[in-house]
Structures are given as structure tokens and as C-alpha cells.
């Protein structure tokens, strides 16, 4: 009996030992699984340290003396990173990534910003935009006592088209909306972006707010920024590879060319004294408008004078390359003289053009190029016909609609 009791004790001890070993094995497997997930994240092509900018410094105490945000190259690179973060927010959602494995946060946390709002398309639940705000608590950890000069307090960033199953339908729907009408106002995303931008502009002041977008998102950013400019709220805008082709634009161009041809034909035909008199009256009328404009100033162009979006285009990208087209021939400029004169010499937009020779479309339209080290940008000095047309509605605002709400 004693021997049997000893055997039972040994069996129990072995069972307990086996249980403990099972727990240890299970913990080891969980640890290895987490390490594998971490390695997978680190090796992911969209991880910040893999595809992010190489020579863009993190905010530090030196920014208190000489802010990096005053450097246009730094500002462009960081804002492009913020847009990349929105693409990754949607990809993280689609791939069910956890807080620990999410790819997006590194793209804003590196520059001491935090996510305060995501913009969600109510039609499919996809994330198409986000509001990022300066994170003072994170900045203090690196001895950055105050927000660097030039760094926005809040940035509204909007992504472009994602060719992935869960969101491709709504993205393409808005692409076709712009292609057909050259307008995105009918989209639920336009309304959501406009409300978000107006909210942060009222909270922090328009001079401390920035809106940015890429591709389709740049189209939304341009039209949302213009809508607020009509209200007298002028925010900094950075638009990467904005769409420049549409059926409406093509039809308009055909109509304009037909109009120019008809005017040229009429000028060749013999005319009576009566039409000539009408023509003289029109010239006098235009001269009077010009004279009054010089005396009183053109109040209708107040919105344009204070809102100057930054556009970044690549000549090899057929989606945005038409922004580099000049305003037109001498005859076209004469025909549009009334419209173009409303700018009074003011800059309608800052157009930055990158040309590396012939590139593949995906490379020329990609976002990563805008934070690359070998970027060769030129500020276009010619007047863009497309920019003038898209901002034309700002020129013709009634003075009563241009309010002084800028803070």
C-alpha cells in the first residue's frame, strides 16, 4: 500500500510538471507569434522606416531656434507623409490590424502629431480622410516646448483612390463624378470634408490650419478649400497630383475653340456701320470697367488674393499634367481678357512641376515621390489655364459674399 501511495504522488507531480510545461510552451508560442507579427510589420513595404523619408528630421529643440517647418521641402514632405497615413488607416481597417500592428500611426507620430478625427464614408464605412493635430505632450518628451513656427495646429488630409475591394466602388464613383462634371460637390465625402475643415478652422483660426490631398483627395481638397475661400476663410492648401481631366472640360474646350473660330471668321466678313458701333460701345464699356477697377479695386477678387493653393504635378502623369498647360494663344487670352484681368496680377496658385523625363504612370502618379531625396521641382512661372478656370468662381463673387472672417 505504501508503494502504491508513492506511485500516486509521483504521477501527480509529473502531471503538475507537465501542466507547467504546457503553460510555458503556450507562452513561448504566443511570444514567438507576436515577434513574427512585429517582424512582418517591420518588413511591410508601407512601414514608415521602410518607405518613409530618409532625410526628414524629427522635431527637436533646435526647431525652437530655426523651425524646420519654414523649409518648403520639409513641409511638403511631412504633409505628403500625413496623406500616406490616411491611405494606411483604410488599409489597416481592411486588414483588421490591431493598435500594436497598425502601420498608419508612425506616419504622424514621428512628427509629433496625433489623430483626432477620422472621416468615414457612410456608404461603405471606408476611411477617406483624417484630422491630425499637433501633439504637445509628445513634443515635450523630446524637449520641444512649443509648437515650431510654421507647423499647423491641425491638418485635414484626404486620400485618393484605393484599388481594393471594400472601397473601390465608392472611390471610382467619385472619380467618374469628377470625370463627368469636373465637380465633387454631390459626394457625401465633400460634405464631410467641408464640415471638418470648417470646424478646425473655427477652433484654431484659419491661419493655423492646412488641408491636403492626393489624386482624388486633391480634387476634394481644392474644391473644399475654394468653398471656404468663398466664405472668407482662407486655409493653407497642398494638392498632390490633382485630377485635371474631365469630359466637361473637354467639351468646354471644344466650345471655346469653336467660339474663337467663329469670331475670327466674323472679323473677316464685311461689316455694316451698325455692328461696328456696337463693337465701339463694347470697347468703351470694357474701358470703363477697367478704369473703375483701377480706381476702386476689384472687390470680387478678394478671395483669390488671399487664397493661394500649392499644386504639385508631374509631367508624366496624364491625370494631372494638364495643369501645366498655359492659358492659351494670344487670341484666346484676348477673348478671356475680362476674366483674366480680374486677378489684377495676383498669383492664382503656386504650381510646382516635377519632370524626370519619361516615367511610368504609377511612378509619376505615386505619393512617395513627393518626399524622395532626389526630387527636382520647378515653380512654374506661366499662368495655368486650368487653374484660372477652376478658381474663376472666386473672381466673380459679389462683394457682399466675401466676408472678413479670417482669424
mmCIF file of C-alpha atoms in Angstrom:
data_model
loop_
_atom_site.group_PDB
_atom_site.id
_atom_site.type_symbol
_atom_site.label_atom_id
_atom_site.label_comp_id
_atom_site.label_asym_id
_atom_site.label_seq_id
_atom_site.Cartn_x
_atom_site.Cartn_y
_atom_site.Cartn_z
ATOM 1 C CA UNK A 1 0.000 0.000 0.000
ATOM 2 C CA UNK A 2 2.841 2.370 0.824
ATOM 3 C CA UNK A 3 4.415 1.684 -2.548
ATOM 4 C CA UNK A 4 1.146 2.491 -4.290
ATOM 5 C CA UNK A 5 0.898 5.792 -2.429
ATOM 6 C CA UNK A 6 4.381 6.783 -3.552
ATOM 7 C CA UNK A 7 3.457 5.995 -7.155
ATOM 8 C CA UNK A 8 0.361 8.209 -6.934
ATOM 9 C CA UNK A 9 2.427 11.100 -5.603
ATOM 10 C CA UNK A 10 4.915 10.706 -8.472
ATOM 11 C CA UNK A 11 2.090 10.653 -11.055
ATOM 12 C CA UNK A 12 0.534 13.805 -9.590
ATOM 13 C CA UNK A 13 3.910 15.520 -9.559
ATOM 14 C CA UNK A 14 4.512 14.588 -13.188
ATOM 15 C CA UNK A 15 1.050 15.861 -14.154
ATOM 16 C CA UNK A 16 1.693 19.169 -12.396
ATOM 17 C CA UNK A 17 5.080 19.422 -14.047
ATOM 18 C CA UNK A 18 3.528 18.628 -17.411
ATOM 19 C CA UNK A 19 0.883 21.315 -16.883
ATOM 20 C CA UNK A 20 3.514 23.863 -16.007
ATOM 21 C CA UNK A 21 5.498 22.890 -19.076
ATOM 22 C CA UNK A 22 2.376 23.246 -21.217
ATOM 23 C CA UNK A 23 1.857 26.761 -19.875
ATOM 24 C CA UNK A 24 5.473 27.631 -20.605
ATOM 25 C CA UNK A 25 5.197 26.238 -24.145
ATOM 26 C CA UNK A 26 1.983 28.159 -24.749
ATOM 27 C CA UNK A 27 3.552 31.409 -23.528
ATOM 28 C CA UNK A 28 6.571 30.802 -25.730
ATOM 29 C CA UNK A 29 4.360 30.215 -28.758
ATOM 30 C CA UNK A 30 2.445 33.450 -28.076
ATOM 31 C CA UNK A 31 5.712 35.330 -27.713
ATOM 32 C CA UNK A 32 7.006 33.918 -30.992
ATOM 33 C CA UNK A 33 3.735 34.785 -32.690
ATOM 34 C CA UNK A 34 3.983 38.401 -31.522
ATOM 35 C CA UNK A 35 7.595 38.561 -32.639
ATOM 36 C CA UNK A 36 6.604 37.212 -36.042
ATOM 37 C CA UNK A 37 3.859 39.825 -36.304
ATOM 38 C CA UNK A 38 6.352 42.522 -35.346
ATOM 39 C CA UNK A 39 8.860 41.276 -37.911
ATOM 40 C CA UNK A 40 6.115 41.185 -40.533
ATOM 41 C CA UNK A 41 5.175 44.765 -39.656
ATOM 42 C CA UNK A 42 8.798 45.876 -39.805
ATOM 43 C CA UNK A 43 9.246 44.213 -43.193
ATOM 44 C CA UNK A 44 5.977 45.592 -44.607
ATOM 45 C CA UNK A 45 6.635 47.778 -47.650
ATOM 46 C CA UNK A 46 4.417 50.529 -46.216
ATOM 47 C CA UNK A 47 6.116 50.629 -42.808
ATOM 48 C CA UNK A 48 7.437 54.126 -42.103
ATOM 49 C CA UNK A 49 11.053 53.057 -41.669
ATOM 50 C CA UNK A 50 10.914 51.076 -44.936
ATOM 51 C CA UNK A 51 9.303 53.524 -47.372
ATOM 52 C CA UNK A 52 9.206 56.790 -45.408
ATOM 53 C CA UNK A 53 11.538 59.766 -45.956
ATOM 54 C CA UNK A 54 15.196 59.208 -45.142
ATOM 55 C CA UNK A 55 16.457 62.740 -44.522
ATOM 56 C CA UNK A 56 13.467 64.428 -42.869
ATOM 57 C CA UNK A 57 14.344 65.185 -39.260
ATOM 58 C CA UNK A 58 12.001 64.650 -36.348
ATOM 59 C CA UNK A 59 11.026 67.780 -34.384
ATOM 60 C CA UNK A 60 13.597 68.634 -31.722
ATOM 61 C CA UNK A 61 14.716 71.530 -29.530
ATOM 62 C CA UNK A 62 16.522 73.133 -32.481
ATOM 63 C CA UNK A 63 13.142 73.901 -34.022
ATOM 64 C CA UNK A 64 12.646 76.479 -31.279
ATOM 65 C CA UNK A 65 15.503 78.472 -32.813
ATOM 66 C CA UNK A 66 15.109 77.670 -36.510
ATOM 67 C CA UNK A 67 11.885 75.854 -37.380
ATOM 68 C CA UNK A 68 12.129 73.097 -39.994
ATOM 69 C CA UNK A 69 8.544 73.892 -40.985
ATOM 70 C CA UNK A 70 9.736 77.109 -42.615
ATOM 71 C CA UNK A 71 11.584 74.980 -45.161
ATOM 72 C CA UNK A 72 9.187 74.367 -48.080
ATOM 73 C CA UNK A 73 10.777 70.985 -48.869
ATOM 74 C CA UNK A 74 10.345 69.816 -45.269
ATOM 75 C CA UNK A 75 6.745 70.995 -45.161
ATOM 76 C CA UNK A 76 5.883 69.305 -48.459
ATOM 77 C CA UNK A 77 7.492 66.023 -47.358
ATOM 78 C CA UNK A 78 5.747 65.896 -43.984
ATOM 79 C CA UNK A 79 2.333 66.741 -45.412
ATOM 80 C CA UNK A 80 2.774 64.013 -48.034
ATOM 81 C CA UNK A 81 3.529 61.604 -45.167
ATOM 82 C CA UNK A 82 0.285 62.648 -43.477
ATOM 83 C CA UNK A 83 -1.649 61.762 -46.638
ATOM 84 C CA UNK A 84 0.092 58.385 -46.758
ATOM 85 C CA UNK A 85 -1.156 57.833 -43.211
ATOM 86 C CA UNK A 86 -4.772 58.130 -44.404
ATOM 87 C CA UNK A 87 -4.231 55.508 -47.095
ATOM 88 C CA UNK A 88 -2.814 53.240 -44.394
ATOM 89 C CA UNK A 89 -5.668 53.956 -41.979
ATOM 90 C CA UNK A 90 -8.033 52.439 -44.514
ATOM 91 C CA UNK A 91 -5.684 49.530 -45.256
ATOM 92 C CA UNK A 92 -5.302 48.859 -41.520
ATOM 93 C CA UNK A 93 -9.089 48.778 -41.246
ATOM 94 C CA UNK A 94 -9.464 46.404 -44.188
ATOM 95 C CA UNK A 95 -6.763 44.039 -42.888
ATOM 96 C CA UNK A 96 -8.062 44.147 -39.280
ATOM 97 C CA UNK A 97 -4.760 45.341 -37.849
ATOM 98 C CA UNK A 98 -4.565 45.947 -34.116
ATOM 99 C CA UNK A 99 -3.221 49.005 -32.331
ATOM 100 C CA UNK A 100 0.109 47.204 -31.913
ATOM 101 C CA UNK A 101 0.437 46.183 -35.575
ATOM 102 C CA UNK A 102 -1.163 49.197 -37.302
ATOM 103 C CA UNK A 103 1.023 50.845 -39.943
ATOM 104 C CA UNK A 104 -0.571 54.297 -40.057
ATOM 105 C CA UNK A 105 0.352 55.868 -36.653
ATOM 106 C CA UNK A 106 4.100 56.050 -37.317
ATOM 107 C CA UNK A 107 3.437 58.341 -40.268
ATOM 108 C CA UNK A 108 2.103 61.116 -37.996
ATOM 109 C CA UNK A 109 3.578 60.296 -34.569
ATOM 110 C CA UNK A 110 7.115 60.726 -35.931
ATOM 111 C CA UNK A 111 6.370 64.417 -36.485
ATOM 112 C CA UNK A 112 4.593 64.896 -33.120
ATOM 113 C CA UNK A 113 1.029 64.880 -34.382
ATOM 114 C CA UNK A 114 -1.947 62.869 -33.153
ATOM 115 C CA UNK A 115 -5.113 61.555 -34.764
ATOM 116 C CA UNK A 116 -8.195 63.391 -33.506
ATOM 117 C CA UNK A 117 -10.806 62.506 -36.118
ATOM 118 C CA UNK A 118 -11.317 60.049 -38.957
ATOM 119 C CA UNK A 119 -13.638 60.875 -41.843
ATOM 120 C CA UNK A 120 -15.728 57.861 -42.806
ATOM 121 C CA UNK A 121 -17.774 57.354 -45.945
ATOM 122 C CA UNK A 122 -21.254 56.469 -44.713
ATOM 123 C CA UNK A 123 -21.906 54.419 -47.861
ATOM 124 C CA UNK A 124 -19.315 51.709 -47.200
ATOM 125 C CA UNK A 125 -17.658 52.618 -43.881
ATOM 126 C CA UNK A 126 -14.293 53.318 -45.512
ATOM 127 C CA UNK A 127 -11.898 55.934 -44.137
ATOM 128 C CA UNK A 128 -11.222 58.657 -46.720
ATOM 129 C CA UNK A 129 -9.750 61.393 -44.539
ATOM 130 C CA UNK A 130 -8.428 62.341 -41.126
ATOM 131 C CA UNK A 131 -7.745 65.338 -38.938
ATOM 132 C CA UNK A 132 -4.277 65.410 -37.372
ATOM 133 C CA UNK A 133 -3.422 67.901 -34.639
ATOM 134 C CA UNK A 134 -0.182 68.984 -33.005
ATOM 135 C CA UNK A 135 0.585 66.734 -30.008
ATOM 136 C CA UNK A 136 2.193 68.956 -27.406
ATOM 137 C CA UNK A 137 2.560 66.193 -24.805
ATOM 138 C CA UNK A 138 4.517 64.023 -27.267
ATOM 139 C CA UNK A 139 6.621 67.022 -28.254
ATOM 140 C CA UNK A 140 7.557 67.751 -24.626
ATOM 141 C CA UNK A 141 9.076 64.283 -24.367
ATOM 142 C CA UNK A 142 11.687 65.423 -26.913
ATOM 143 C CA UNK A 143 12.133 68.828 -25.237
ATOM 144 C CA UNK A 144 10.091 70.664 -27.869
ATOM 145 C CA UNK A 145 8.462 73.132 -25.510
ATOM 146 C CA UNK A 146 6.222 74.908 -28.021
ATOM 147 C CA UNK A 147 4.867 74.245 -31.481
ATOM 148 C CA UNK A 148 7.525 75.189 -34.084
ATOM 149 C CA UNK A 149 6.836 78.262 -36.169
ATOM 150 C CA UNK A 150 5.058 77.327 -39.382
ATOM 151 C CA UNK A 151 3.773 73.981 -38.106
ATOM 152 C CA UNK A 152 -0.033 73.899 -38.445
ATOM 153 C CA UNK A 153 -2.130 73.209 -35.379
ATOM 154 C CA UNK A 154 -4.407 70.974 -37.434
ATOM 155 C CA UNK A 155 -4.201 69.294 -40.836
ATOM 156 C CA UNK A 156 -7.129 67.807 -42.749
ATOM 157 C CA UNK A 157 -5.753 65.138 -45.086
ATOM 158 C CA UNK A 158 -7.693 63.280 -47.796
ATOM 159 C CA UNK A 159 -6.603 60.150 -49.638
ATOM 160 C CA UNK A 160 -7.158 59.279 -53.270
ATOM 161 C CA UNK A 161 -8.462 56.144 -54.972
ATOM 162 C CA UNK A 162 -7.671 52.772 -53.411
ATOM 163 C CA UNK A 163 -7.982 49.898 -55.871
ATOM 164 C CA UNK A 164 -9.023 47.438 -53.166
ATOM 165 C CA UNK A 165 -12.307 45.531 -52.975
ATOM 166 C CA UNK A 166 -14.038 47.119 -49.953
ATOM 167 C CA UNK A 167 -13.701 50.738 -51.116
ATOM 168 C CA UNK A 168 -13.026 50.680 -54.847
ATOM 169 C CA UNK A 169 -16.688 51.092 -55.813
ATOM 170 C CA UNK A 170 -17.191 54.389 -53.976
ATOM 171 C CA UNK A 171 -13.766 55.686 -54.976
ATOM 172 C CA UNK A 172 -14.432 55.004 -58.660
ATOM 173 C CA UNK A 173 -17.901 56.521 -58.302
ATOM 174 C CA UNK A 174 -16.355 59.829 -57.207
ATOM 175 C CA UNK A 175 -13.672 59.547 -59.895
ATOM 176 C CA UNK A 176 -16.414 59.259 -62.518
ATOM 177 C CA UNK A 177 -18.298 62.147 -60.891
ATOM 178 C CA UNK A 178 -15.280 64.390 -61.427
ATOM 179 C CA UNK A 179 -14.660 62.991 -64.910
ATOM 180 C CA UNK A 180 -18.220 63.784 -65.970
ATOM 181 C CA UNK A 181 -18.874 67.096 -64.237
ATOM 182 C CA UNK A 182 -15.493 68.407 -63.008
ATOM 183 C CA UNK A 183 -17.187 68.776 -59.632
ATOM 184 C CA UNK A 184 -17.322 66.700 -56.443
ATOM 185 C CA UNK A 185 -19.971 68.655 -54.577
ATOM 186 C CA UNK A 186 -22.548 65.906 -54.975
ATOM 187 C CA UNK A 187 -20.443 63.426 -52.986
ATOM 188 C CA UNK A 188 -21.039 62.708 -49.305
ATOM 189 C CA UNK A 189 -17.256 62.998 -48.876
ATOM 190 C CA UNK A 190 -17.361 66.647 -49.958
ATOM 191 C CA UNK A 191 -19.882 67.472 -47.260
ATOM 192 C CA UNK A 192 -17.927 65.601 -44.570
ATOM 193 C CA UNK A 193 -14.617 67.210 -45.507
ATOM 194 C CA UNK A 194 -16.145 70.691 -45.646
ATOM 195 C CA UNK A 195 -17.691 70.337 -42.176
ATOM 196 C CA UNK A 196 -14.433 69.003 -40.714
ATOM 197 C CA UNK A 197 -12.337 71.798 -42.221
ATOM 198 C CA UNK A 198 -14.759 74.499 -41.131
ATOM 199 C CA UNK A 199 -14.772 73.099 -37.582
ATOM 200 C CA UNK A 200 -10.984 73.092 -37.129
ATOM 201 C CA UNK A 201 -10.677 76.496 -38.832
ATOM 202 C CA UNK A 202 -13.139 77.988 -36.350
ATOM 203 C CA UNK A 203 -11.393 76.253 -33.435
ATOM 204 C CA UNK A 204 -7.800 77.175 -34.239
ATOM 205 C CA UNK A 205 -8.087 80.014 -36.747
ATOM 206 C CA UNK A 206 -7.714 79.563 -40.494
ATOM 207 C CA UNK A 207 -4.056 80.644 -40.472
ATOM 208 C CA UNK A 208 -3.223 77.636 -38.253
ATOM 209 C CA UNK A 209 -4.999 75.055 -40.385
ATOM 210 C CA UNK A 210 -3.963 73.177 -43.523
ATOM 211 C CA UNK A 211 -5.835 70.960 -45.991
ATOM 212 C CA UNK A 212 -4.049 68.436 -48.203
ATOM 213 C CA UNK A 213 -4.889 65.598 -50.552
ATOM 214 C CA UNK A 214 -3.551 63.290 -53.216
ATOM 215 C CA UNK A 215 -5.167 62.404 -56.552
ATOM 216 C CA UNK A 216 -8.938 62.231 -55.957
ATOM 217 C CA UNK A 217 -8.289 63.580 -52.448
ATOM 218 C CA UNK A 218 -6.528 66.585 -54.001
ATOM 219 C CA UNK A 219 -9.634 67.212 -56.096
ATOM 220 C CA UNK A 220 -11.749 67.236 -52.929
ATOM 221 C CA UNK A 221 -9.199 69.437 -51.116
ATOM 222 C CA UNK A 222 -9.208 72.012 -53.935
ATOM 223 C CA UNK A 223 -12.977 72.258 -54.073
ATOM 224 C CA UNK A 224 -13.456 72.230 -50.286
ATOM 225 C CA UNK A 225 -10.760 74.885 -49.849
ATOM 226 C CA UNK A 226 -12.353 77.001 -52.562
ATOM 227 C CA UNK A 227 -15.776 76.669 -50.910
ATOM 228 C CA UNK A 228 -14.389 78.049 -47.652
ATOM 229 C CA UNK A 229 -12.482 80.787 -49.502
ATOM 230 C CA UNK A 230 -15.832 81.992 -50.818
ATOM 231 C CA UNK A 231 -16.855 82.436 -47.160
ATOM 232 C CA UNK A 232 -13.698 84.405 -46.433
ATOM 233 C CA UNK A 233 -11.935 81.504 -44.663
ATOM 234 C CA UNK A 234 -8.507 81.023 -46.247
ATOM 235 C CA UNK A 235 -6.557 77.920 -45.254
ATOM 236 C CA UNK A 236 -3.204 76.647 -46.467
ATOM 237 C CA UNK A 237 -3.733 74.014 -49.188
ATOM 238 C CA UNK A 238 -1.320 71.426 -50.607
ATOM 239 C CA UNK A 239 -2.572 69.338 -53.527
ATOM 240 C CA UNK A 240 -0.551 66.399 -54.872
ATOM 241 C CA UNK A 241 -1.320 65.032 -58.367
ATOM 242 C CA UNK A 242 -4.753 66.719 -58.531
ATOM 243 C CA UNK A 243 -7.047 65.453 -61.325
ATOM 244 C CA UNK A 244 -7.042 67.649 -64.417
ATOM 245 C CA UNK A 245 -9.064 65.719 -66.997
ATOM 246 C CA UNK A 246 -12.828 65.645 -67.386
ATOM 247 C CA UNK A 247 -15.422 65.320 -70.117
ATOM 248 C CA UNK A 248 -16.905 68.654 -69.076
ATOM 249 C CA UNK A 249 -13.535 70.352 -69.540
ATOM 250 C CA UNK A 250 -13.049 68.731 -72.959
ATOM 251 C CA UNK A 251 -16.486 69.843 -74.143
ATOM 252 C CA UNK A 252 -15.811 73.343 -72.816
ATOM 253 C CA UNK A 253 -12.525 73.477 -74.692
ATOM 254 C CA UNK A 254 -14.267 72.403 -77.904
ATOM 255 C CA UNK A 255 -16.898 75.115 -77.383
ATOM 256 C CA UNK A 256 -14.250 77.758 -76.746
ATOM 257 C CA UNK A 257 -12.303 76.807 -79.864
ATOM 258 C CA UNK A 258 -15.491 76.923 -81.914
ATOM 259 C CA UNK A 259 -16.231 80.356 -80.484
ATOM 260 C CA UNK A 260 -12.745 81.632 -81.326
ATOM 261 C CA UNK A 261 -13.072 80.273 -84.870
ATOM 262 C CA UNK A 262 -16.467 81.967 -85.314
ATOM 263 C CA UNK A 263 -15.150 85.311 -84.054
ATOM 264 C CA UNK A 264 -12.175 85.089 -86.377
ATOM 265 C CA UNK A 265 -14.500 84.274 -89.286
ATOM 266 C CA UNK A 266 -16.776 87.215 -88.460
ATOM 267 C CA UNK A 267 -13.795 89.560 -88.389
ATOM 268 C CA UNK A 268 -13.013 88.564 -91.989
ATOM 269 C CA UNK A 269 -16.542 89.301 -93.219
ATOM 270 C CA UNK A 270 -17.587 92.779 -94.361
ATOM 271 C CA UNK A 271 -19.498 94.518 -91.592
ATOM 272 C CA UNK A 272 -22.021 97.358 -91.581
ATOM 273 C CA UNK A 273 -21.612 100.538 -89.580
ATOM 274 C CA UNK A 274 -24.212 99.421 -87.029
ATOM 275 C CA UNK A 275 -22.318 96.376 -85.716
ATOM 276 C CA UNK A 276 -19.188 98.487 -85.712
ATOM 277 C CA UNK A 277 -20.954 100.960 -83.459
ATOM 278 C CA UNK A 278 -21.925 98.105 -81.142
ATOM 279 C CA UNK A 279 -18.325 96.996 -81.086
ATOM 280 C CA UNK A 280 -17.198 100.523 -80.213
ATOM 281 C CA UNK A 281 -19.718 100.597 -77.372
ATOM 282 C CA UNK A 282 -18.363 97.281 -76.076
ATOM 283 C CA UNK A 283 -14.811 98.617 -76.141
ATOM 284 C CA UNK A 284 -15.904 101.748 -74.268
ATOM 285 C CA UNK A 285 -17.767 99.618 -71.741
ATOM 286 C CA UNK A 286 -14.714 97.433 -71.143
ATOM 287 C CA UNK A 287 -12.527 100.517 -70.820
ATOM 288 C CA UNK A 288 -14.920 101.973 -68.256
ATOM 289 C CA UNK A 289 -14.877 98.709 -66.275
ATOM 290 C CA UNK A 290 -11.100 98.674 -66.336
ATOM 291 C CA UNK A 291 -10.935 102.357 -65.273
ATOM 292 C CA UNK A 292 -13.376 101.823 -62.385
ATOM 293 C CA UNK A 293 -11.495 98.700 -61.344
ATOM 294 C CA UNK A 294 -8.232 100.629 -61.148
ATOM 295 C CA UNK A 295 -9.828 103.341 -59.015
ATOM 296 C CA UNK A 296 -11.899 101.265 -56.610
ATOM 297 C CA UNK A 297 -10.075 97.965 -56.804
ATOM 298 C CA UNK A 298 -11.709 94.730 -57.760
ATOM 299 C CA UNK A 299 -13.632 93.649 -54.684
ATOM 300 C CA UNK A 300 -14.728 90.473 -56.439
ATOM 301 C CA UNK A 301 -11.171 89.160 -56.466
ATOM 302 C CA UNK A 302 -10.627 89.480 -52.714
ATOM 303 C CA UNK A 303 -10.977 85.705 -52.220
ATOM 304 C CA UNK A 304 -8.353 84.934 -54.825
ATOM 305 C CA UNK A 305 -5.854 87.428 -53.432
ATOM 306 C CA UNK A 306 -5.825 85.684 -50.082
ATOM 307 C CA UNK A 307 -6.168 82.023 -51.064
ATOM 308 C CA UNK A 308 -3.192 80.564 -52.925
ATOM 309 C CA UNK A 309 -3.211 76.738 -53.068
ATOM 310 C CA UNK A 310 0.008 74.813 -53.698
ATOM 311 C CA UNK A 311 -0.217 72.255 -56.507
ATOM 312 C CA UNK A 312 2.369 69.529 -57.109
ATOM 313 C CA UNK A 313 2.211 67.859 -60.519
ATOM 314 C CA UNK A 314 4.327 65.503 -62.604
ATOM 315 C CA UNK A 315 4.572 65.976 -66.357
ATOM 316 C CA UNK A 316 4.471 62.203 -66.912
ATOM 317 C CA UNK A 317 1.208 61.816 -65.002
ATOM 318 C CA UNK A 318 -1.622 62.104 -67.517
ATOM 319 C CA UNK A 319 -4.131 62.649 -64.688
ATOM 320 C CA UNK A 320 -2.626 65.940 -63.516
ATOM 321 C CA UNK A 321 -0.324 67.065 -66.351
ATOM 322 C CA UNK A 322 -2.899 69.430 -67.904
ATOM 323 C CA UNK A 323 -2.288 71.880 -65.071
ATOM 324 C CA UNK A 324 0.926 72.815 -66.852
ATOM 325 C CA UNK A 325 -0.938 73.954 -69.980
ATOM 326 C CA UNK A 326 -0.548 77.734 -70.416
ATOM 327 C CA UNK A 327 -3.587 79.972 -70.580
ATOM 328 C CA UNK A 328 -3.697 79.870 -74.384
ATOM 329 C CA UNK A 329 -2.891 81.705 -77.546
ATOM 330 C CA UNK A 330 -2.927 85.483 -77.895
ATOM 331 C CA UNK A 331 -6.395 85.336 -79.445
ATOM 332 C CA UNK A 332 -7.743 83.195 -76.585
ATOM 333 C CA UNK A 333 -6.245 85.493 -73.988
ATOM 334 C CA UNK A 334 -7.828 88.494 -75.723
ATOM 335 C CA UNK A 335 -11.189 86.740 -75.723
ATOM 336 C CA UNK A 336 -10.841 85.980 -71.998
ATOM 337 C CA UNK A 337 -9.350 89.338 -71.145
ATOM 338 C CA UNK A 338 -12.236 90.310 -68.870
ATOM 339 C CA UNK A 339 -11.845 87.147 -66.766
ATOM 340 C CA UNK A 340 -8.063 87.120 -66.525
ATOM 341 C CA UNK A 341 -7.832 90.810 -65.751
ATOM 342 C CA UNK A 342 -9.755 90.202 -62.550
ATOM 343 C CA UNK A 343 -6.696 88.704 -60.939
ATOM 344 C CA UNK A 344 -5.004 92.124 -61.073
ATOM 345 C CA UNK A 345 -1.648 90.411 -61.366
ATOM 346 C CA UNK A 346 -2.172 88.328 -58.246
ATOM 347 C CA UNK A 347 -0.863 84.746 -58.152
ATOM 348 C CA UNK A 348 -3.759 82.314 -58.570
ATOM 349 C CA UNK A 349 -1.787 79.306 -57.267
ATOM 350 C CA UNK A 350 1.747 78.057 -56.734
ATOM 351 C CA UNK A 351 2.313 75.311 -59.273
ATOM 352 C CA UNK A 352 5.306 73.030 -58.663
ATOM 353 C CA UNK A 353 6.221 70.763 -61.560
ATOM 354 C CA UNK A 354 8.451 67.712 -61.415
ATOM 355 C CA UNK A 355 9.928 66.391 -64.612
ATOM 356 C CA UNK A 356 12.307 63.430 -64.672
ATOM 357 C CA UNK A 357 11.821 62.634 -68.298
ATOM 358 C CA UNK A 358 9.521 59.812 -69.281
ATOM 359 C CA UNK A 359 8.209 57.822 -66.306
ATOM 360 C CA UNK A 360 5.730 55.016 -65.847
ATOM 361 C CA UNK A 361 2.285 56.180 -64.790
ATOM 362 C CA UNK A 362 2.266 54.518 -61.359
ATOM 363 C CA UNK A 363 5.594 56.139 -60.528
ATOM 364 C CA UNK A 364 4.576 59.553 -61.844
ATOM 365 C CA UNK A 365 1.238 59.456 -60.013
ATOM 366 C CA UNK A 366 2.567 57.967 -56.787
ATOM 367 C CA UNK A 367 2.692 59.818 -53.486
ATOM 368 C CA UNK A 368 6.115 58.550 -52.439
ATOM 369 C CA UNK A 369 7.890 60.746 -54.993
ATOM 370 C CA UNK A 370 6.997 63.881 -53.045
ATOM 371 C CA UNK A 371 9.242 63.006 -50.085
ATOM 372 C CA UNK A 372 12.079 61.434 -52.103
ATOM 373 C CA UNK A 373 15.622 62.781 -51.740
ATOM 374 C CA UNK A 374 16.282 63.299 -55.457
ATOM 375 C CA UNK A 375 13.204 65.428 -56.067
ATOM 376 C CA UNK A 376 13.699 68.065 -58.767
ATOM 377 C CA UNK A 377 10.925 70.634 -58.551
ATOM 378 C CA UNK A 378 10.401 73.803 -60.536
ATOM 379 C CA UNK A 379 7.963 76.593 -59.738
ATOM 380 C CA UNK A 380 6.014 77.168 -62.941
ATOM 381 C CA UNK A 381 6.006 80.830 -63.976
ATOM 382 C CA UNK A 382 3.383 80.558 -66.708
ATOM 383 C CA UNK A 383 -0.280 81.119 -65.967
ATOM 384 C CA UNK A 384 -2.181 77.839 -65.924
ATOM 385 C CA UNK A 385 -5.376 77.890 -67.950
ATOM 386 C CA UNK A 386 -6.894 75.143 -65.813
ATOM 387 C CA UNK A 387 -6.102 76.857 -62.501
ATOM 388 C CA UNK A 388 -7.605 80.115 -63.755
ATOM 389 C CA UNK A 389 -10.742 78.251 -64.810
ATOM 390 C CA UNK A 390 -11.127 76.332 -61.546
ATOM 391 C CA UNK A 391 -10.653 79.464 -59.427
ATOM 392 C CA UNK A 392 -12.774 81.611 -61.727
ATOM 393 C CA UNK A 393 -15.766 81.483 -59.382
ATOM 394 C CA UNK A 394 -13.683 83.275 -56.759
ATOM 395 C CA UNK A 395 -13.149 86.182 -59.174
ATOM 396 C CA UNK A 396 -16.851 86.737 -59.738
ATOM 397 C CA UNK A 397 -18.022 86.758 -56.121
ATOM 398 C CA UNK A 398 -20.386 89.574 -55.162
ATOM 399 C CA UNK A 399 -18.687 91.815 -52.632
ATOM 400 C CA UNK A 400 -21.427 91.032 -50.106
ATOM 401 C CA UNK A 401 -20.430 87.362 -50.081
ATOM 402 C CA UNK A 402 -16.756 87.940 -49.371
ATOM 403 C CA UNK A 403 -16.756 88.232 -45.596
ATOM 404 C CA UNK A 404 -13.861 89.120 -43.355
ATOM 405 C CA UNK A 405 -13.828 86.016 -41.179
ATOM 406 C CA UNK A 406 -10.161 85.242 -41.379
ATOM 407 C CA UNK A 407 -8.591 84.900 -37.937
#
